[in-house]
Coordinates of C-alpha atoms in Angstrom, one line a residue:
X1 CA -19.6 12.5 -20.7
X2 CA -19.3 11.9 -17.0
X3 CA -20.4 8.8 -15.0
X4 CA -22.6 9.6 -12.1
X5 CA -24.1 7.3 -9.5
X6 CA -27.4 7.5 -7.5
X7 CA -29.6 5.2 -5.4
X8 CA -33.3 5.0 -6.4
X9 CA -35.4 6.2 -3.4
X10 CA -38.8 6.4 -5.1
X11 CA -40.5 5.3 -8.3
X12 CA -43.6 7.1 -9.5
X13 CA -44.8 5.1 -12.6
X14 CA -48.0 7.1 -13.0
X15 CA -46.2 10.4 -13.4
X16 CA -43.0 9.0 -14.9
X17 CA -40.8 10.3 -12.0
X18 CA -37.7 8.8 -10.4
X19 CA -36.2 10.2 -7.2
X20 CA -32.5 9.5 -6.8
X21 CA -30.2 10.0 -3.8
X22 CA -26.8 11.2 -5.0
X23 CA -23.5 12.3 -3.4
X24 CA -22.9 16.0 -3.1
X25 CA -20.0 15.8 -5.6
X26 CA -22.1 14.1 -8.2
X27 CA -25.0 16.6 -7.7
X28 CA -22.6 19.5 -8.1
X29 CA -21.3 17.9 -11.4
X30 CA -24.9 17.5 -12.7
X31 CA -25.7 21.1 -11.7
X32 CA -22.7 22.4 -13.7
X33 CA -23.9 20.5 -16.8
X34 CA -27.4 21.7 -16.3
X35 CA -26.2 25.3 -16.3
X36 CA -25.8 25.3 -20.1
X37 CA -28.6 26.3 -22.3
X38 CA -29.7 22.8 -23.3
X39 CA -31.6 20.0 -21.5
X40 CA -29.6 17.3 -19.9
X41 CA -30.2 13.6 -20.9
X42 CA -29.2 10.9 -18.4
X43 CA -28.5 7.3 -19.2
X44 CA -29.5 5.0 -16.4
X45 CA -28.3 1.4 -16.0
X46 CA -30.1 -0.6 -13.4
X47 CA -28.0 -3.2 -11.5
X48 CA -29.6 -6.4 -10.2
X49 CA -28.7 -8.2 -7.0
X50 CA -25.8 -10.2 -8.5
X51 CA -24.3 -7.4 -10.7
X52 CA -21.6 -4.9 -9.8
X53 CA -23.1 -2.1 -7.8
X54 CA -22.4 1.5 -8.6
X55 CA -20.9 1.8 -5.1
X56 CA -18.5 -1.1 -5.7
X57 CA -17.4 0.3 -9.0
X58 CA -16.9 3.8 -7.6
X59 CA -14.9 2.5 -4.7
X60 CA -12.7 0.2 -6.8
X61 CA -11.7 3.1 -9.1
X62 CA -11.1 5.4 -6.1
X63 CA -8.7 2.7 -4.8
X64 CA -7.0 2.5 -8.1
X65 CA -6.6 6.2 -8.2
X66 CA -5.1 6.3 -4.7
X67 CA -2.6 3.6 -5.6
X68 CA -1.7 5.6 -8.8
X69 CA -1.2 8.8 -6.9
X70 CA 0.9 7.0 -4.3
X71 CA 3.4 6.0 -7.1
X72 CA 4.1 2.7 -5.4
X73 CA 4.8 -0.1 -7.9
X74 CA 7.7 -0.2 -10.3
X75 CA 8.3 -0.1 -14.0
X76 CA 4.8 -1.2 -14.8
X77 CA 3.5 2.0 -13.2
X78 CA 3.3 4.0 -16.5
X79 CA -0.2 5.5 -16.7
X80 CA -3.5 5.1 -14.7
X81 CA -4.6 2.8 -17.5
X82 CA -1.6 0.5 -17.3
X83 CA -2.0 0.3 -13.6
X84 CA -5.6 -0.7 -13.9
X85 CA -4.8 -3.3 -16.5
X86 CA -2.0 -4.7 -14.2
X87 CA -4.4 -5.2 -11.3
X88 CA -7.0 -6.6 -13.7
X89 CA -4.4 -9.1 -15.0
X90 CA -3.3 -10.0 -11.4
X91 CA -6.9 -10.8 -10.5
X92 CA -7.5 -12.9 -13.6
X93 CA -4.3 -14.9 -13.1
X94 CA -5.0 -15.5 -9.3
X95 CA -8.6 -16.7 -10.0
X96 CA -7.8 -18.6 -13.1
X97 CA -9.7 -16.4 -15.5
X98 CA -8.9 -15.8 -19.2
X99 CA -7.3 -12.5 -20.2
X100 CA -9.9 -9.8 -20.4
X101 CA -12.6 -11.8 -18.6
X102 CA -12.7 -9.7 -15.5
X103 CA -14.8 -6.5 -15.7
X104 CA -16.2 -3.9 -13.3
X105 CA -18.9 -2.8 -15.7
X106 CA -22.3 -2.9 -14.4
X107 CA -23.6 -4.9 -17.4
X108 CA -20.8 -7.5 -17.5
X109 CA -19.3 -7.8 -14.0
X110 CA -20.6 -9.5 -10.9
X111 CA -20.8 -8.6 -7.3
X112 CA -18.6 -11.4 -5.9
X113 CA -15.7 -10.7 -8.3
X114 CA -15.9 -7.0 -7.6
X115 CA -15.7 -7.7 -3.8
X116 CA -12.7 -9.9 -4.4
X117 CA -11.0 -7.3 -6.5
X118 CA -11.6 -4.6 -4.0
X119 CA -10.1 -6.7 -1.3
X120 CA -7.0 -7.2 -3.4
X121 CA -6.6 -3.5 -3.8
X122 CA -7.1 -2.9 -0.1
X123 CA -4.5 -5.6 0.7
X124 CA -2.0 -3.8 -1.6
X125 CA -2.8 -0.4 -0.1
X126 CA -2.4 -1.6 3.5
X127 CA 0.8 -3.5 2.8
X128 CA 2.4 -0.4 1.0
X129 CA 1.0 2.2 3.5
X130 CA -1.0 4.0 0.8
X131 CA -3.3 6.7 2.1
X132 CA -6.9 6.2 1.0
X133 CA -9.3 9.0 -0.1
X134 CA -12.3 7.1 1.2
X135 CA -12.8 5.1 4.4
X136 CA -13.3 1.4 3.6
X137 CA -15.8 0.9 6.4
X138 CA -18.1 3.4 4.6
X139 CA -17.9 1.6 1.3
X140 CA -17.5 -2.2 2.0
X141 CA -20.4 -4.5 2.0
X142 CA -21.1 -6.0 5.4
X143 CA -19.7 -9.5 4.6
X144 CA -16.4 -8.0 3.5
X145 CA -15.6 -5.9 6.5
X146 CA -13.8 -8.7 8.5
X147 CA -11.2 -9.0 5.7
X148 CA -10.3 -5.3 6.1
X149 CA -10.2 -5.7 9.9
X150 CA -7.7 -8.6 9.6
X151 CA -5.5 -6.8 7.1
X152 CA -5.3 -3.7 9.4
X153 CA -4.2 -5.9 12.3
X154 CA -1.5 -7.5 10.0
X155 CA -0.3 -4.2 8.7
X156 CA -0.8 -2.0 11.8
X157 CA -3.1 0.6 10.3
X158 CA -6.2 1.9 12.0
X159 CA -9.3 0.1 10.9
X160 CA -11.4 3.3 11.0
X161 CA -9.1 5.9 9.4
X162 CA -6.2 3.9 8.1
X163 CA -3.6 6.0 10.1
X164 CA -0.3 4.9 11.4
X165 CA 1.0 4.6 14.1
X166 CA -1.7 2.5 15.7
X167 CA -2.0 -0.1 18.3
X168 CA -3.7 -3.5 18.8
X169 CA -6.8 -3.0 20.9
X170 CA -8.2 -5.9 22.9
X171 CA -11.9 -6.1 22.9
X172 CA -12.0 -8.3 25.9
X173 CA -10.6 -7.1 29.3
X174 CA -6.9 -7.9 29.4
X175 CA -4.5 -7.4 32.3
X176 CA -7.2 -6.8 34.8
X177 CA -7.4 -8.5 38.2
X178 CA -3.7 -8.9 38.5
X179 CA -3.2 -10.6 35.2
X180 CA -0.1 -10.0 33.1
X181 CA -0.8 -9.3 29.4
X182 CA 2.8 -10.0 28.5
X183 CA 2.7 -13.6 29.9
X184 CA -0.9 -14.5 29.0
X185 CA -2.0 -16.5 25.9
X186 CA -3.5 -14.0 23.5
X187 CA -4.7 -16.5 20.9
X188 CA -8.4 -16.4 20.2
X189 CA -8.9 -13.1 22.0
X190 CA -10.7 -10.5 19.8
X191 CA -9.0 -7.3 18.7
X192 CA -9.0 -4.3 16.5
X193 CA -6.2 -2.1 15.2
X194 CA -6.8 1.5 16.2
X195 CA -5.0 4.8 16.2
X196 CA -4.8 6.8 19.4
X197 CA -7.9 8.8 18.7
X198 CA -10.1 5.8 17.9
X199 CA -8.5 3.7 20.7
X200 CA -9.7 6.3 23.2
X201 CA -13.1 6.5 21.5
X202 CA -13.5 2.7 21.8
X203 CA -12.8 3.0 25.6
X204 CA -15.2 5.8 26.1
X205 CA -18.1 4.3 24.0
X206 CA -17.8 0.7 25.3
X207 CA -17.0 -2.3 23.2
X208 CA -20.5 -3.2 21.9
X209 CA -21.5 0.3 21.0
X210 CA -18.2 0.9 19.3
X211 CA -18.4 -2.2 17.2
X212 CA -22.0 -1.5 16.3
X213 CA -21.3 2.1 15.3
X214 CA -18.7 1.1 12.8
X215 CA -20.2 -2.3 11.8
X216 CA -17.1 -4.2 13.1
X217 CA -17.1 -7.8 14.2
X218 CA -13.7 -8.1 16.0
X219 CA -11.0 -10.4 14.8
X220 CA -9.8 -13.4 16.9
X221 CA -6.0 -13.1 17.3
X222 CA -4.3 -16.1 15.4
X223 CA -0.7 -17.0 15.2
X224 CA 0.0 -14.6 12.3
X225 CA -1.4 -11.6 14.1
X226 CA 0.3 -12.6 17.4
X227 CA 3.7 -12.9 15.6
X228 CA 3.3 -9.4 14.0
X229 CA 2.5 -7.8 17.3
X230 CA 4.9 -10.0 19.4
X231 CA 2.1 -11.4 21.6
X232 CA 2.5 -14.4 23.8
X233 CA 1.0 -17.5 22.3
X234 CA 1.4 -19.9 25.3

């Protein structure tokens, strides 16, 4: 049995038809199963607005797999299952939950907890320079993107692709009209962390178009970000 995900695009109650939009990988898996000489039976679990979405669940397990493959951790890193259980336990401890209370299952889990768990995994990946198999900006819900933007600035990885090295990119014009960016106060100026390729892209596209294209909001530089990047705060 393999877990596949799809988004309902059309319901035709009169004819008993449901049209799903699925990823190319999941469609290929379904095609392989359908190649055998027996009909395929699918089990569908519908998620409500407050439940864990299939996209959240799939993204969380992709992050767990990336962390496992990176082999960053310690003695607790024994198997993919123990790694998952470790992060589940960390989440439960941090948020004051009972052991075994957190779940990513569509029937038991909830959207808010899943977002918090995903952010915890992203923080770990950014801190330990773990390459990601999927781009967070393609998977995160809109209200969670700012958290990833901040972590990229703190850990100096590109907010678009996660690559290092990367540089802090000011969204406001800095150093123009004779100003000295080394002496000016950088606090509260907006910035993104970008690799060379996406830094150049941002310059070519213009700030507003670039932010809109990648659904970014821009992060105001605070004292922590300024300290990491050795920016003047006076």
